[in-house]
Amino acid sequence: EAGVAQSPRYKIIEKRQSVAFWCNPISGHATLYWYQQILGQGPKLLIQFQNNGVVDDSQLPKDRFSAERLKGVDSTLKIQPAKLEDSAVYLCASSPGPEGQPQHFGDGTRLSIL
Amino acid sequence: SQQGEEDPQALSIQEGENATMNCSYKTSINNLQWYRQNSGRGLVHLILIRSNEREKHSGRLRVTLDTSKKSSSLLITASRAADTASYFCATAPSGNTPLVFGKGTRLSVIA
């Protein structure tokens, strides 16, 4: 089966600019996750979708981050405006169903803020 | 917040040796999972152990879980250079809450 697809792989922007990331999960996976991974740390959950509804966005900085999953398939994550501390790898993952199941990860988008 | 804490933070061994990584966590869990991440890539699921299991094997991997001590260990036997990666434990807390990842152990296997 095809894996989780993410684009772009790399992005360099200046602070205060906006950026968007795209994720296509594994076909049939109802649950989609966005994580932020800062260098040297583990992934931190930003938002979790079940189909096209938000299950958990408690750690999403809602003043600057937004995410949507239209039609319960693809998802986009947006940052506007970006801050220096947003430099990180943004990982998308999917799983067939509820929490606790193994997750399948894409290779991420490496974001650098200048 | 990161519930799982891996130990050691970094580990360097010779090819053919065994590598052991430990994970401690704080709250009750439904299961605990181990993932591998190669440099510049996403995480890959390795193994899942449920709270009522004590040991599980998959190929060269052996995972143990001690819920009384809230700890788990991952043993990689007969390591290879290709095992060089970061290894993360992730806990699935009881209740309907998402996985929580630790900070990881960086394993270097020297040929």
Short mmCIF file of C-alpha atoms in Angstrom, two decimals, chain B residues 6-55:
data_model
loop_
_atom_site.label_atom_id
_atom_site.label_comp_id
_atom_site.label_asym_id
_atom_site.label_seq_id
_atom_site.Cartn_x
_atom_site.Cartn_y
_atom_site.Cartn_z
CA GLU B 6 13.97 7.08 27.22
CA ASP B 7 17.31 6.15 28.72
CA PRO B 8 20.06 6.50 27.67
CA GLN B 9 19.78 9.58 25.47
CA ALA B 10 22.53 8.22 23.24
CA LEU B 11 24.14 4.81 22.81
CA SER B 12 27.10 3.75 20.70
CA ILE B 13 27.93 0.06 20.17
CA GLN B 14 29.86 -2.22 17.84
CA GLU B 15 28.12 -4.24 15.16
CA GLY B 16 27.05 -7.61 16.52
CA GLU B 17 26.53 -6.37 20.08
CA ASN B 18 23.14 -6.08 21.74
CA ALA B 19 21.51 -2.70 22.36
CA THR B 20 19.15 -2.05 25.25
CA MET B 21 17.00 1.06 25.60
CA ASN B 22 14.68 1.85 28.48
CA CYS B 23 11.50 3.87 28.73
CA SER B 24 9.77 5.12 31.86
CA TYR B 25 6.31 6.65 31.99
CA LYS B 26 4.03 8.22 34.57
CA THR B 27 0.38 7.28 34.15
CA SER B 28 -1.67 4.14 33.45
CA ILE B 29 -1.52 2.94 29.88
CA ASN B 30 -3.49 0.78 27.45
CA ASN B 31 -0.39 -0.08 25.48
CA LEU B 32 3.17 1.03 24.80
CA GLN B 33 4.74 1.24 21.36
CA TRP B 34 8.28 1.55 20.05
CA TYR B 35 9.17 3.45 16.88
CA ARG B 36 12.37 3.92 14.89
CA GLN B 37 13.33 7.09 13.03
CA ASN B 38 16.16 7.20 10.53
CA SER B 39 17.78 10.57 9.90
CA GLY B 40 15.56 12.80 7.77
CA ARG B 41 12.71 10.30 7.68
CA GLY B 42 9.42 9.71 9.44
CA LEU B 43 8.86 7.32 12.32
CA VAL B 44 8.34 3.63 11.65
CA HIS B 45 6.30 1.49 14.03
CA LEU B 46 8.28 -1.45 15.41
CA ILE B 47 6.23 -3.19 18.06
CA LEU B 48 3.21 -2.73 20.35
CA ILE B 49 2.88 -4.31 23.78
CA ARG B 50 -0.41 -4.23 25.65
CA SER B 51 -0.70 -3.45 29.35
CA ASN B 52 -1.55 -7.09 30.17
CA GLU B 53 1.53 -8.43 28.35
CA ARG B 54 4.98 -8.73 29.91
CA GLU B 55 7.17 -9.59 26.93
#
